[in-house]
Amino acid sequence: MDRFDAMMTAPLGRRQMLAGTAAMLAVPAGAQGLVDLRLPGGPSQRPLAGGFPGKGEMIVQRIHPPLLETPMEVFDSDVFTPNDRFFVRWHWSDFPTSVDAGAFRLAVRGRVRRPLSIGLAQLLRMPRVELAAVNQCSGNSRGLFEPRVPGAQWGHGAMGNARWTGVRLRDVLDQAGVLSDAVAVRFAGLDGATVEGAPRFEKALAIDHARDGEVMIAFAMNGEQLPLLNGFPIRLVVPGWYSTYWIKMLSDIEVLSAPDDRYWMAKAYRIPTTPGADIVPGTKDFPTVPIGRMVPRSFVTSLREGQAVPLRPTMPVGGIALGGDRSVARVELSADGGRSWQPTRLGPDHGRYSFRRWDAELPLAGPGPLTLMARCTNDAGEGQPMKAIWNPSGFMRGNVEAVSVEVRADA
Amino acid sequence: MRDRTWLAAGLCALVAATALSAVSRAAPRFTVKSTSVELPYDETAYPEGPGAEVMNANCASCHSASMVLLQPKLSREQWTGIVRKMRDVYRAPVADEDVPAIIDYLAKLSPR
């Protein structure tokens, strides 16, 4: 039975539950509700649904192949995102739905002395490393770009933080023996292109980056094997860099003697060379480079947009921050549109690449609307701009985000 | 019934699949078990209207219709560029004569 047949014969309950969710024409039978991502100009509503393997309730952006977003409140419960709420993003639908752990092999080839075919048992015998790191889609928050741009219309939930366990990519490359003319390493997974001649998803890193000792081949996420939809059995972890490089179901490592010139590096996932990847909407023919490191971001997670909060002397406000590719140095909070900022308390430090919790007590003056803004600065002194950047792919959003609540004497 | 039979067979296969268990002296025990899942099927068609048939025939095989229906309001020029990309880059098998109807349909989409 091929994959299409398998989908056709999926249990009826699940099929009914998910049929029709994506088009937003009706509330799907069995969906657990709708979420409004507040995307300017819409369409803004998305179904919340379970029914995807290894996943709890997720914001459904697309069923086939799945694009599943993490609801913001998940980030309020823990700086580590549970595996069953971790966002999901596939480009092509042609990825295996069964993976035999005993038969799986990772190939290491190209400009190496000894091409390798490594089984999971061998990987599990190698020296292990563990690292907390944020995995964030290049296009996270794309739906908030103005003017709007095509692509997956994410809110803020195409990100997650996990403890990754695996082996150093450098150790694997050293076993193969990288030749002296190597300049880049290209990675691909078990997912293929649906149509012949179309570009399968592959990404590359410069050789020095690949050998920096931090880039990891992970077989565990938060202490458990990876959910299939997050790249079982192994995926690349590129700390501090956008998840486009974190190849899922990693099965092919090719050491190259020239930069990767294939589609996903040479044409896609590229940003303007301008500071902050920011250009004037409508600009034509600007120079680009492949997207790379992440920028600092912070979010209020303890309050929802539009929420009514009771009038008290002070109100607790909390959330999460990431420093990009550096540690979070501080997070500040403003309730006056960014004129004044108060410090916040940082939660436990799980390392440079992890989410960091922040909390504050905000004095309340009286009832009425209140707009809250959080601002993260990393330990290189890089902060978040007030003004949103713009580029035609909707990549690298990192400006200060606002959440508005209503302080009510009777709430 | 056919569904249930298939599911049962799938479960047996899953249980029978060899669970690989490798323990190293240096590293703590970690087991990776073979995995088999079923993905939900998306039955959503493009909303009725002129061109819906051509959309269902050309723009629903690689990805759900939601990839199109959840886009913001885009200009005719932007939609033309997207259809060109689907054909030239992703090799969508779209016949030349279907292109005008597809673009007309897309240009009429407005965010819901």
Short mmCIF file of C-alpha atoms in Angstrom, two decimals:
data_model
loop_
_atom_site.label_atom_id
_atom_site.label_comp_id
_atom_site.label_asym_id
_atom_site.label_seq_id
_atom_site.Cartn_x
_atom_site.Cartn_y
_atom_site.Cartn_z
CA MET A 1 0.00 0.00 0.00
CA ASP A 2 1.50 3.31 -0.92
CA ARG A 3 1.26 6.45 1.13
CA PHE A 4 -1.71 7.84 -0.73
CA ASP A 5 -3.69 4.67 -0.14
CA ALA A 6 -2.68 4.74 3.49
CA MET A 7 -4.08 8.23 3.83
CA MET A 8 -7.27 7.25 2.08
CA THR A 9 -7.80 4.39 4.51
CA ALA A 10 -7.05 6.42 7.63
CA PRO A 11 -9.55 5.72 10.41
CA LEU A 12 -12.79 7.48 9.67
CA GLY A 13 -12.94 9.39 12.92
CA ARG A 14 -9.72 11.14 12.26
CA ARG A 15 -10.56 11.76 8.65
CA GLN A 16 -13.81 13.44 9.63
CA MET A 17 -12.13 15.44 12.30
CA LEU A 18 -9.61 16.98 9.97
CA ALA A 19 -11.54 17.20 6.74
CA GLY A 20 -12.10 20.80 5.85
CA THR A 21 -10.05 22.32 8.64
CA ALA A 22 -7.59 24.13 6.51
CA ALA A 23 -9.76 26.02 4.13
CA MET A 24 -11.54 27.81 6.92
CA LEU A 25 -14.86 27.47 5.22
CA ALA A 26 -16.49 25.94 8.23
CA VAL A 27 -15.55 24.91 11.72
CA PRO A 28 -14.47 21.32 11.17
CA ALA A 29 -16.39 18.64 13.01
CA GLY A 30 -14.26 17.55 15.93
CA ALA A 31 -11.78 20.41 15.79
CA GLN A 32 -11.17 21.78 19.23
CA GLY A 33 -11.77 25.38 18.32
CA LEU A 34 -10.39 28.29 16.44
CA VAL A 35 -7.59 30.66 17.16
CA ASP A 36 -7.29 34.18 15.80
CA LEU A 37 -3.68 34.93 14.88
CA ARG A 38 -4.54 38.62 14.32
CA LEU A 39 -2.88 38.79 10.93
CA PRO A 40 -3.47 42.23 9.42
CA GLY A 41 -6.10 42.06 6.69
CA GLY A 42 -6.69 38.31 7.29
CA PRO A 43 -7.44 35.54 6.82
CA SER A 44 -6.61 35.23 10.46
CA GLN A 45 -8.54 32.33 11.94
CA ARG A 46 -7.00 28.87 12.14
CA PRO A 47 -8.37 25.62 13.50
CA LEU A 48 -6.91 24.14 16.67
CA ALA A 49 -6.84 20.39 16.34
CA GLY A 50 -5.26 17.19 17.55
CA GLY A 51 -5.08 14.09 15.39
CA PHE A 52 -1.54 14.44 14.05
CA PRO A 53 0.79 11.62 15.15
CA GLY A 54 2.73 12.46 18.30
CA LYS A 55 1.01 15.83 18.58
CA GLY A 56 -1.53 17.33 20.95
CA GLU A 57 -3.62 20.35 20.11
CA MET A 58 -1.89 22.45 17.45
CA ILE A 59 -2.76 25.41 15.24
CA VAL A 60 -3.33 23.84 11.82
CA GLN A 61 -1.82 25.94 9.05
CA ARG A 62 -1.77 23.11 6.52
CA ILE A 63 -2.62 19.42 6.75
CA HIS A 64 -0.71 18.15 3.71
CA PRO A 65 2.21 18.24 4.21
CA PRO A 66 1.77 19.37 7.81
CA LEU A 67 2.47 22.90 8.94
CA LEU A 68 1.52 22.96 12.62
CA GLU A 69 2.01 25.95 14.88
CA THR A 70 2.43 25.99 18.66
CA PRO A 71 -0.24 28.00 20.53
CA MET A 72 1.35 30.87 22.53
CA GLU A 73 0.07 29.65 25.90
CA VAL A 74 2.31 26.57 25.59
CA PHE A 75 5.32 28.87 25.92
CA ASP A 76 3.94 30.21 29.20
CA SER A 77 4.05 26.85 31.01
CA ASP A 78 7.73 25.99 30.52
CA VAL A 79 10.78 27.33 28.68
CA PHE A 80 11.08 23.85 27.18
CA THR A 81 8.40 23.16 24.58
CA PRO A 82 6.87 19.69 25.03
CA ASN A 83 7.52 17.38 22.09
CA ASP A 84 3.81 16.91 21.50
CA ARG A 85 3.30 20.67 21.12
CA PHE A 86 6.48 21.40 19.13
CA PHE A 87 5.83 23.07 15.76
CA VAL A 88 5.99 21.04 12.55
CA ARG A 89 7.11 22.16 9.13
CA TRP A 90 7.62 20.10 5.95
CA HIS A 91 8.16 21.40 2.44
CA TRP A 92 7.38 18.26 0.44
CA SER A 93 4.82 15.62 1.40
CA ASP A 94 7.06 12.80 0.25
CA PHE A 95 8.59 11.77 3.58
CA PRO A 96 8.31 8.25 5.02
CA THR A 97 5.62 7.56 7.59
CA SER A 98 7.49 4.46 8.80
CA VAL A 99 11.16 4.40 9.73
CA ASP A 100 12.87 1.16 10.72
CA ALA A 101 15.45 2.08 13.34
CA GLY A 102 17.52 -1.02 12.56
CA ALA A 103 17.71 -0.41 8.82
CA PHE A 104 18.20 3.38 8.91
CA ARG A 105 21.56 4.63 7.62
CA LEU A 106 23.22 8.03 7.53
CA ALA A 107 25.58 8.45 4.57
CA VAL A 108 28.69 10.61 4.79
CA ARG A 109 30.24 11.13 1.38
CA GLY A 110 31.83 13.59 -1.03
CA ARG A 111 35.20 15.13 -0.20
CA VAL A 112 36.12 12.63 2.54
CA ARG A 113 38.78 9.93 2.83
CA ARG A 114 36.37 7.19 3.94
CA PRO A 115 32.71 7.44 2.87
CA LEU A 116 30.54 6.12 5.72
CA SER A 117 27.16 4.52 6.14
CA ILE A 118 26.34 4.90 9.81
CA GLY A 119 23.59 3.01 11.66
CA LEU A 120 21.78 4.36 14.69
CA ALA A 121 23.51 1.82 16.94
CA GLN A 122 26.87 3.26 15.91
CA LEU A 123 25.72 6.82 16.53
CA LEU A 124 24.48 5.83 19.97
CA ARG A 125 27.95 4.51 20.84
CA MET A 126 29.67 7.81 20.03
CA PRO A 127 30.46 10.49 22.65
CA ARG A 128 27.28 12.37 23.47
CA VAL A 129 26.49 16.03 23.82
CA GLU A 130 23.41 17.78 25.14
CA LEU A 131 22.34 21.34 24.48
CA ALA A 132 19.25 23.47 25.01
CA ALA A 133 18.44 25.36 21.83
CA VAL A 134 15.62 27.24 20.17
CA ASN A 135 14.46 25.92 16.82
CA GLN A 136 12.71 28.75 14.97
CA CYS A 137 11.44 28.88 11.38
CA SER A 138 13.02 31.60 9.22
CA GLY A 139 9.49 32.76 8.46
CA ASN A 140 8.17 32.70 12.02
CA SER A 141 5.62 35.57 12.37
CA ARG A 142 5.51 36.03 8.58
CA GLY A 143 1.76 36.61 8.75
CA LEU A 144 2.43 39.88 10.60
CA PHE A 145 4.54 41.44 7.84
CA GLU A 146 3.05 44.61 6.37
CA PRO A 147 2.61 44.78 3.45
CA ARG A 148 1.76 41.09 3.66
CA VAL A 149 3.95 38.57 1.80
CA PRO A 150 3.18 35.09 0.41
CA GLY A 151 4.41 31.94 2.16
CA ALA A 152 3.30 30.00 5.23
CA GLN A 153 1.18 32.49 7.17
CA TRP A 154 2.59 31.85 10.64
CA GLY A 155 1.83 33.75 13.84
CA HIS A 156 4.58 33.63 16.46
CA GLY A 157 4.38 29.88 17.13
CA ALA A 158 6.75 28.46 14.49
CA MET A 159 9.38 28.10 17.20
CA GLY A 160 10.19 25.87 20.13
CA ASN A 161 12.93 25.15 22.64
CA ALA A 162 14.19 21.68 23.54
CA ARG A 163 17.09 19.85 25.16
CA TRP A 164 18.74 18.12 22.23
CA THR A 165 20.87 15.05 22.78
CA GLY A 166 23.13 13.66 20.11
CA VAL A 167 26.63 13.55 18.74
CA ARG A 168 28.84 16.30 17.40
CA LEU A 169 28.72 16.67 13.63
CA ARG A 170 32.48 17.29 13.86
CA ASP A 171 33.06 13.82 15.34
CA VAL A 172 31.13 12.22 12.49
CA LEU A 173 32.99 14.27 9.88
CA ASP A 174 36.33 13.40 11.52
CA GLN A 175 35.52 9.70 11.30
CA ALA A 176 35.04 10.14 7.57
CA GLY A 177 38.18 12.29 7.28
CA VAL A 178 37.37 15.60 5.61
CA LEU A 179 39.75 16.35 2.70
CA SER A 180 41.68 19.61 2.67
CA ASP A 181 39.75 21.10 -0.26
CA ALA A 182 36.40 20.93 1.58
CA VAL A 183 34.53 24.24 1.79
CA ALA A 184 30.94 23.29 2.63
CA VAL A 185 28.79 20.43 3.84
CA ARG A 186 25.36 19.72 2.34
CA PHE A 187 22.63 17.95 4.27
CA ALA A 188 19.47 16.18 3.13
CA GLY A 189 16.87 13.95 4.77
CA LEU A 190 14.58 11.10 3.79
CA ASP A 191 12.06 13.56 2.34
CA GLY A 192 12.12 13.69 -1.43
CA ALA A 193 10.45 15.97 -3.96
CA THR A 194 6.94 14.87 -4.90
CA VAL A 195 7.55 15.40 -8.60
CA GLU A 196 10.49 14.26 -10.65
CA GLY A 197 12.98 16.97 -11.50
CA ALA A 198 11.85 19.22 -8.62
CA PRO A 199 14.50 20.17 -6.03
CA ARG A 200 14.53 17.97 -2.96
CA PHE A 201 15.05 19.89 0.26
CA GLU A 202 18.77 20.29 1.07
CA LYS A 203 20.78 22.91 2.95
CA ALA A 204 24.49 23.52 3.44
CA LEU A 205 26.81 24.99 6.05
CA ALA A 206 30.35 26.31 5.59
CA ILE A 207 32.91 23.66 6.60
CA ASP A 208 34.15 25.63 9.62
CA HIS A 209 30.62 26.06 10.90
CA ALA A 210 29.91 22.36 10.38
CA ARG A 211 33.07 21.53 12.35
CA ASP A 212 32.57 24.06 15.19
CA GLY A 213 31.78 21.34 17.73
CA GLU A 214 28.33 22.77 18.47
CA VAL A 215 26.43 21.67 15.39
CA MET A 216 24.91 18.37 16.43
CA ILE A 217 23.18 15.32 15.04
CA ALA A 218 20.37 14.84 17.56
CA PHE A 219 18.54 11.58 18.25
CA ALA A 220 16.68 12.88 21.30
CA MET A 221 14.56 15.86 22.10
CA ASN A 222 13.64 16.58 25.71
CA GLY A 223 14.95 13.13 26.66
CA GLU A 224 12.81 11.20 24.17
CA GLN A 225 13.30 10.02 20.63
CA LEU A 226 12.16 12.60 18.08
CA PRO A 227 8.51 12.54 17.03
CA LEU A 228 8.37 11.42 13.40
CA LEU A 229 6.98 14.80 12.40
CA ASN A 230 9.99 16.51 13.98
CA GLY A 231 12.49 14.42 12.04
CA PHE A 232 12.73 10.90 13.49
CA PRO A 233 15.20 9.28 13.84
CA ILE A 234 17.85 12.04 13.68
CA ARG A 235 17.97 15.69 12.76
CA LEU A 236 20.63 18.34 12.50
CA VAL A 237 20.75 20.94 15.31
CA VAL A 238 22.39 24.22 14.33
CA PRO A 239 22.36 26.28 17.55
CA GLY A 240 21.54 29.95 17.08
CA TRP A 241 20.56 29.50 13.41
CA TYR A 242 17.10 29.30 11.85
CA SER A 243 15.53 25.87 11.54
CA THR A 244 15.81 25.77 7.75
CA TYR A 245 19.27 24.29 8.44
CA TRP A 246 18.03 21.77 11.03
CA ILE A 247 17.49 19.02 8.44
CA LYS A 248 14.94 16.45 9.61
CA MET A 249 15.30 12.68 9.06
CA LEU A 250 18.94 13.46 8.26
CA SER A 251 20.20 10.71 5.96
CA ASP A 252 22.77 12.31 3.69
CA ILE A 253 25.85 14.40 4.48
CA GLU A 254 27.93 15.45 1.50
CA VAL A 255 31.21 17.30 1.89
CA LEU A 256 31.66 19.76 -1.00
CA SER A 257 34.71 21.44 -2.52
CA ALA A 258 32.60 24.42 -3.67
CA PRO A 259 29.70 26.32 -2.08
CA ASP A 260 26.32 24.65 -2.51
CA ASP A 261 24.73 26.13 -5.64
CA ARG A 262 21.47 24.16 -5.57
CA TYR A 263 18.01 25.72 -5.29
CA TRP A 264 17.46 25.84 -1.50
CA MET A 265 20.75 27.68 -0.90
CA ALA A 266 21.19 29.63 -4.14
CA LYS A 267 17.59 30.76 -4.72
CA ALA A 268 15.47 30.17 -1.61
CA TYR A 269 15.86 31.16 2.05
CA ARG A 270 17.84 34.27 1.16
CA ILE A 271 17.73 37.65 2.88
CA PRO A 272 18.72 41.17 1.77
CA THR A 273 22.28 42.12 2.73
CA THR A 274 21.00 45.32 4.38
CA PRO A 275 21.21 45.68 8.19
CA GLY A 276 18.42 43.67 9.83
CA ALA A 277 17.48 42.19 6.41
CA ASP A 278 15.27 45.25 6.02
CA ILE A 279 14.35 46.79 2.66
CA VAL A 280 11.70 49.19 1.42
CA PRO A 281 8.66 47.27 0.16
CA GLY A 282 8.69 47.03 -3.61
CA THR A 283 12.49 47.31 -3.97
CA LYS A 284 13.60 45.28 -6.97
CA ASP A 285 16.95 43.56 -7.60
CA PHE A 286 18.70 43.81 -4.26
CA PRO A 287 21.71 41.68 -3.29
CA THR A 288 20.97 38.70 -1.03
CA VAL A 289 22.79 36.14 1.12
CA PRO A 290 21.57 32.86 2.63
CA ILE A 291 19.72 33.40 5.91
CA GLY A 292 21.81 32.41 8.93
CA ARG A 293 21.84 33.43 12.58
CA MET A 294 18.77 34.36 14.55
CA VAL A 295 18.13 37.74 16.17
CA PRO A 296 16.93 38.52 19.71
CA ARG A 297 13.19 38.23 20.35
CA SER A 298 10.88 38.36 23.34
CA PHE A 299 7.22 37.66 23.92
CA VAL A 300 4.64 38.28 26.63
CA THR A 301 3.11 34.83 27.18
CA SER A 302 1.18 35.30 30.43
CA LEU A 303 -1.49 37.51 28.84
CA ARG A 304 -3.54 37.15 25.70
CA GLU A 305 -4.34 39.96 23.30
CA GLY A 306 -7.62 41.56 24.39
CA GLN A 307 -7.69 39.87 27.79
CA ALA A 308 -9.50 41.63 30.66
CA VAL A 309 -7.31 41.88 33.77
CA PRO A 310 -8.44 42.99 37.24
CA LEU A 311 -7.33 46.36 38.58
CA ARG A 312 -4.80 45.77 41.34
CA PRO A 313 -1.81 47.77 42.59
CA THR A 314 0.47 45.65 40.41
CA MET A 315 -0.04 43.05 37.72
CA PRO A 316 2.26 40.06 37.10
CA VAL A 317 3.55 39.94 33.50
CA GLY A 318 5.82 37.21 32.19
CA GLY A 319 7.11 35.64 29.05
CA ILE A 320 10.05 34.19 27.19
CA ALA A 321 13.03 35.57 25.30
CA LEU A 322 15.78 34.31 23.06
CA GLY A 323 19.06 36.07 22.40
CA GLY A 324 19.42 34.89 18.78
CA ASP A 325 22.87 33.30 18.62
CA ARG A 326 23.96 34.87 21.94
CA SER A 327 22.78 34.72 25.55
CA VAL A 328 19.88 36.82 26.76
CA ALA A 329 21.46 39.63 28.81
CA ARG A 330 18.25 41.39 29.85
CA VAL A 331 14.57 41.76 29.09
CA GLU A 332 12.72 45.00 29.76
CA LEU A 333 9.03 45.80 29.84
CA SER A 334 7.20 48.93 28.71
CA ALA A 335 3.58 49.89 29.28
CA ASP A 336 3.75 53.32 27.63
CA GLY A 337 4.50 52.54 24.00
CA GLY A 338 8.25 52.27 24.56
CA ARG A 339 8.87 55.65 26.24
CA SER A 340 10.01 54.06 29.49
CA TRP A 341 11.23 50.55 30.24
CA GLN A 342 11.37 48.65 33.52
CA PRO A 343 13.72 45.73 34.18
CA THR A 344 12.41 42.18 34.53
CA ARG A 345 13.69 39.18 36.55
CA LEU A 346 15.29 36.50 34.42
CA GLY A 347 14.52 32.84 35.15
CA PRO A 348 17.08 30.01 35.23
CA ASP A 349 19.79 30.14 32.56
CA HIS A 350 19.71 27.02 30.37
CA GLY A 351 22.51 28.26 28.14
CA ARG A 352 23.12 30.68 25.35
CA TYR A 353 20.79 29.12 22.78
CA SER A 354 17.78 28.43 25.02
CA PHE A 355 14.59 30.38 25.73
CA ARG A 356 14.90 32.32 28.96
CA ARG A 357 11.90 33.02 31.18
CA TRP A 358 11.32 36.58 32.36
CA ASP A 359 8.84 37.98 34.90
CA ALA A 360 7.91 41.38 36.24
CA GLU A 361 5.36 43.15 38.42
CA LEU A 362 3.85 46.05 36.54
CA PRO A 363 2.35 48.91 38.59
CA LEU A 364 -1.19 49.70 37.43
CA ALA A 365 -2.38 53.32 37.46
CA GLY A 366 -6.07 52.70 36.89
CA PRO A 367 -8.62 51.05 34.63
CA GLY A 368 -8.43 51.29 30.87
CA PRO A 369 -6.57 49.83 27.89
CA LEU A 370 -2.92 48.94 28.40
CA THR A 371 -0.35 47.99 25.77
CA LEU A 372 2.60 45.91 26.93
CA MET A 373 5.89 45.53 25.12
CA ALA A 374 8.91 43.35 25.93
CA ARG A 375 12.42 44.00 24.66
CA CYS A 376 15.35 41.60 24.81
CA THR A 377 19.01 42.57 24.60
CA ASN A 378 21.64 39.87 24.12
CA ASP A 379 25.11 39.77 25.63
CA ALA A 380 26.61 41.29 22.48
CA GLY A 381 24.47 44.37 23.14
CA GLU A 382 22.09 43.65 20.26
CA GLY A 383 18.52 44.62 21.07
CA GLN A 384 15.15 44.56 19.34
CA PRO A 385 14.08 47.46 17.09
CA MET A 386 10.70 49.10 17.69
CA LYS A 387 9.98 49.21 13.97
CA ALA A 388 9.25 46.02 12.03
CA ILE A 389 11.61 45.13 9.22
CA TRP A 390 10.31 44.13 5.77
CA ASN A 391 11.59 41.78 3.09
CA PRO A 392 9.63 39.93 0.39
CA SER A 393 10.12 36.47 1.95
CA GLY A 394 8.92 37.45 5.41
CA PHE A 395 12.10 36.28 7.13
CA MET A 396 13.81 37.32 10.36
CA ARG A 397 11.12 39.31 12.14
CA GLY A 398 12.53 40.49 15.45
CA ASN A 399 10.97 43.81 16.37
CA VAL A 400 9.39 44.58 19.76
CA GLU A 401 5.92 42.97 19.79
CA ALA A 402 2.92 44.47 21.57
CA VAL A 403 0.07 42.88 23.53
CA SER A 404 -2.96 44.95 24.52
CA VAL A 405 -5.11 44.14 27.53
CA GLU A 406 -8.00 45.88 29.28
CA VAL A 407 -7.59 46.73 32.98
CA ARG A 408 -11.02 46.57 34.55
CA ALA A 409 -12.17 47.50 38.03
CA ASP A 410 -14.83 44.78 37.76
CA ALA A 411 -12.80 42.03 36.06
CA MET B 1 -14.33 -2.55 8.22
CA ARG B 2 -11.61 -2.34 5.64
CA ASP B 3 -10.20 0.61 7.55
CA ARG B 4 -10.15 -1.26 10.79
CA THR B 5 -8.48 -4.29 9.26
CA TRP B 6 -5.81 -2.13 7.79
CA LEU B 7 -5.23 -0.35 11.06
CA ALA B 8 -4.91 -3.63 12.93
CA ALA B 9 -2.37 -4.87 10.40
CA GLY B 10 -0.47 -1.61 10.81
CA LEU B 11 -0.37 -2.01 14.57
CA CYS B 12 0.95 -5.56 14.31
CA ALA B 13 3.65 -4.39 11.96
CA LEU B 14 4.53 -1.65 14.38
CA VAL B 15 4.81 -4.04 17.33
CA ALA B 16 6.78 -6.52 15.28
CA ALA B 17 9.19 -3.91 14.00
CA THR B 18 12.55 -4.46 15.57
CA ALA B 19 13.21 -2.06 18.35
CA LEU B 20 16.84 -1.18 18.12
CA SER B 21 18.49 -1.01 21.46
CA ALA B 22 22.08 0.04 21.63
CA VAL B 23 23.90 0.70 24.84
CA SER B 24 27.33 2.18 25.04
CA ARG B 25 29.74 1.97 27.91
CA ALA B 26 30.45 5.67 27.81
CA ALA B 27 26.97 6.98 27.21
CA PRO B 28 23.82 6.33 29.21
CA ARG B 29 21.32 3.85 27.79
CA PHE B 30 19.09 5.31 25.12
CA THR B 31 16.80 3.28 22.94
CA VAL B 32 15.46 4.27 19.56
CA LYS B 33 12.30 2.41 18.58
CA SER B 34 11.11 2.03 15.01
CA THR B 35 8.24 4.37 14.31
CA SER B 36 5.23 4.14 12.07
CA VAL B 37 2.50 6.76 11.89
CA GLU B 38 -0.59 7.63 9.90
CA LEU B 39 -1.07 11.14 8.67
CA PRO B 40 -4.49 12.72 8.39
CA TYR B 41 -5.78 13.16 4.88
CA ASP B 42 -6.96 16.55 3.72
CA GLU B 43 -10.18 16.39 1.74
CA THR B 44 -10.68 20.12 1.46
CA ALA B 45 -11.39 21.21 -2.08
CA TYR B 46 -11.15 24.70 -3.53
CA PRO B 47 -14.39 26.64 -2.98
CA GLU B 48 -16.93 26.33 -5.78
CA GLY B 49 -16.86 28.89 -8.52
CA PRO B 50 -15.48 29.42 -12.00
CA GLY B 51 -12.10 27.71 -12.17
CA ALA B 52 -12.54 25.57 -9.05
CA GLU B 53 -12.25 22.40 -11.11
CA VAL B 54 -9.02 23.50 -12.70
CA MET B 55 -7.66 24.45 -9.25
CA ASN B 56 -8.57 21.05 -7.80
CA ALA B 57 -6.89 19.35 -10.72
CA ASN B 58 -3.69 21.41 -10.65
CA CYS B 59 -3.14 22.90 -7.22
CA ALA B 60 -4.05 20.25 -4.68
CA SER B 61 -1.62 17.38 -5.22
CA CYS B 62 1.61 18.59 -3.60
CA HIS B 63 -0.04 20.57 -0.83
CA SER B 64 -3.42 21.26 0.72
CA ALA B 65 -5.63 23.93 -0.78
CA SER B 66 -5.03 25.86 2.47
CA MET B 67 -1.55 26.77 1.17
CA VAL B 68 -3.46 28.94 -1.32
CA LEU B 69 -6.60 29.81 0.63
CA LEU B 70 -4.78 31.14 3.69
CA GLN B 71 -2.62 33.56 1.70
CA PRO B 72 -3.30 37.25 2.26
CA LYS B 73 -4.79 39.31 -0.54
CA LEU B 74 -2.22 39.21 -3.34
CA SER B 75 -2.13 41.08 -6.62
CA ARG B 76 -2.67 39.39 -9.97
CA GLU B 77 1.01 39.96 -10.65
CA GLN B 78 2.00 38.20 -7.41
CA TRP B 79 -0.28 35.24 -8.20
CA THR B 80 1.17 35.05 -11.69
CA GLY B 81 4.64 34.85 -10.16
CA ILE B 82 3.55 32.12 -7.75
CA VAL B 83 2.04 30.00 -10.52
CA ARG B 84 5.21 30.47 -12.56
CA LYS B 85 7.30 29.32 -9.56
CA MET B 86 5.07 26.25 -9.05
CA ARG B 87 5.61 25.26 -12.67
CA ASP B 88 9.25 26.23 -13.23
CA VAL B 89 10.79 25.42 -9.86
CA TYR B 90 8.55 22.82 -8.26
CA ARG B 91 7.63 21.24 -11.62
CA ALA B 92 3.88 21.41 -11.13
CA PRO B 93 2.43 19.64 -14.19
CA VAL B 94 0.10 22.46 -15.27
CA ALA B 95 -0.96 22.67 -18.91
CA ASP B 96 -0.44 26.07 -20.58
CA GLU B 97 -4.13 26.32 -21.43
CA ASP B 98 -5.10 25.97 -17.75
CA VAL B 99 -2.98 28.89 -16.58
CA PRO B 100 -5.39 31.77 -17.39
CA ALA B 101 -8.27 30.09 -15.51
CA ILE B 102 -5.99 29.45 -12.52
CA ILE B 103 -4.81 33.06 -12.40
CA ASP B 104 -8.38 34.35 -12.76
CA TYR B 105 -9.50 32.17 -9.86
CA LEU B 106 -6.58 33.27 -7.67
CA ALA B 107 -6.99 36.96 -8.45
CA LYS B 108 -10.60 36.74 -7.29
CA LEU B 109 -9.71 35.14 -3.96
CA SER B 110 -10.13 37.55 -1.14
CA PRO B 111 -9.19 36.84 2.45
CA ARG B 112 -11.97 35.35 4.45
#
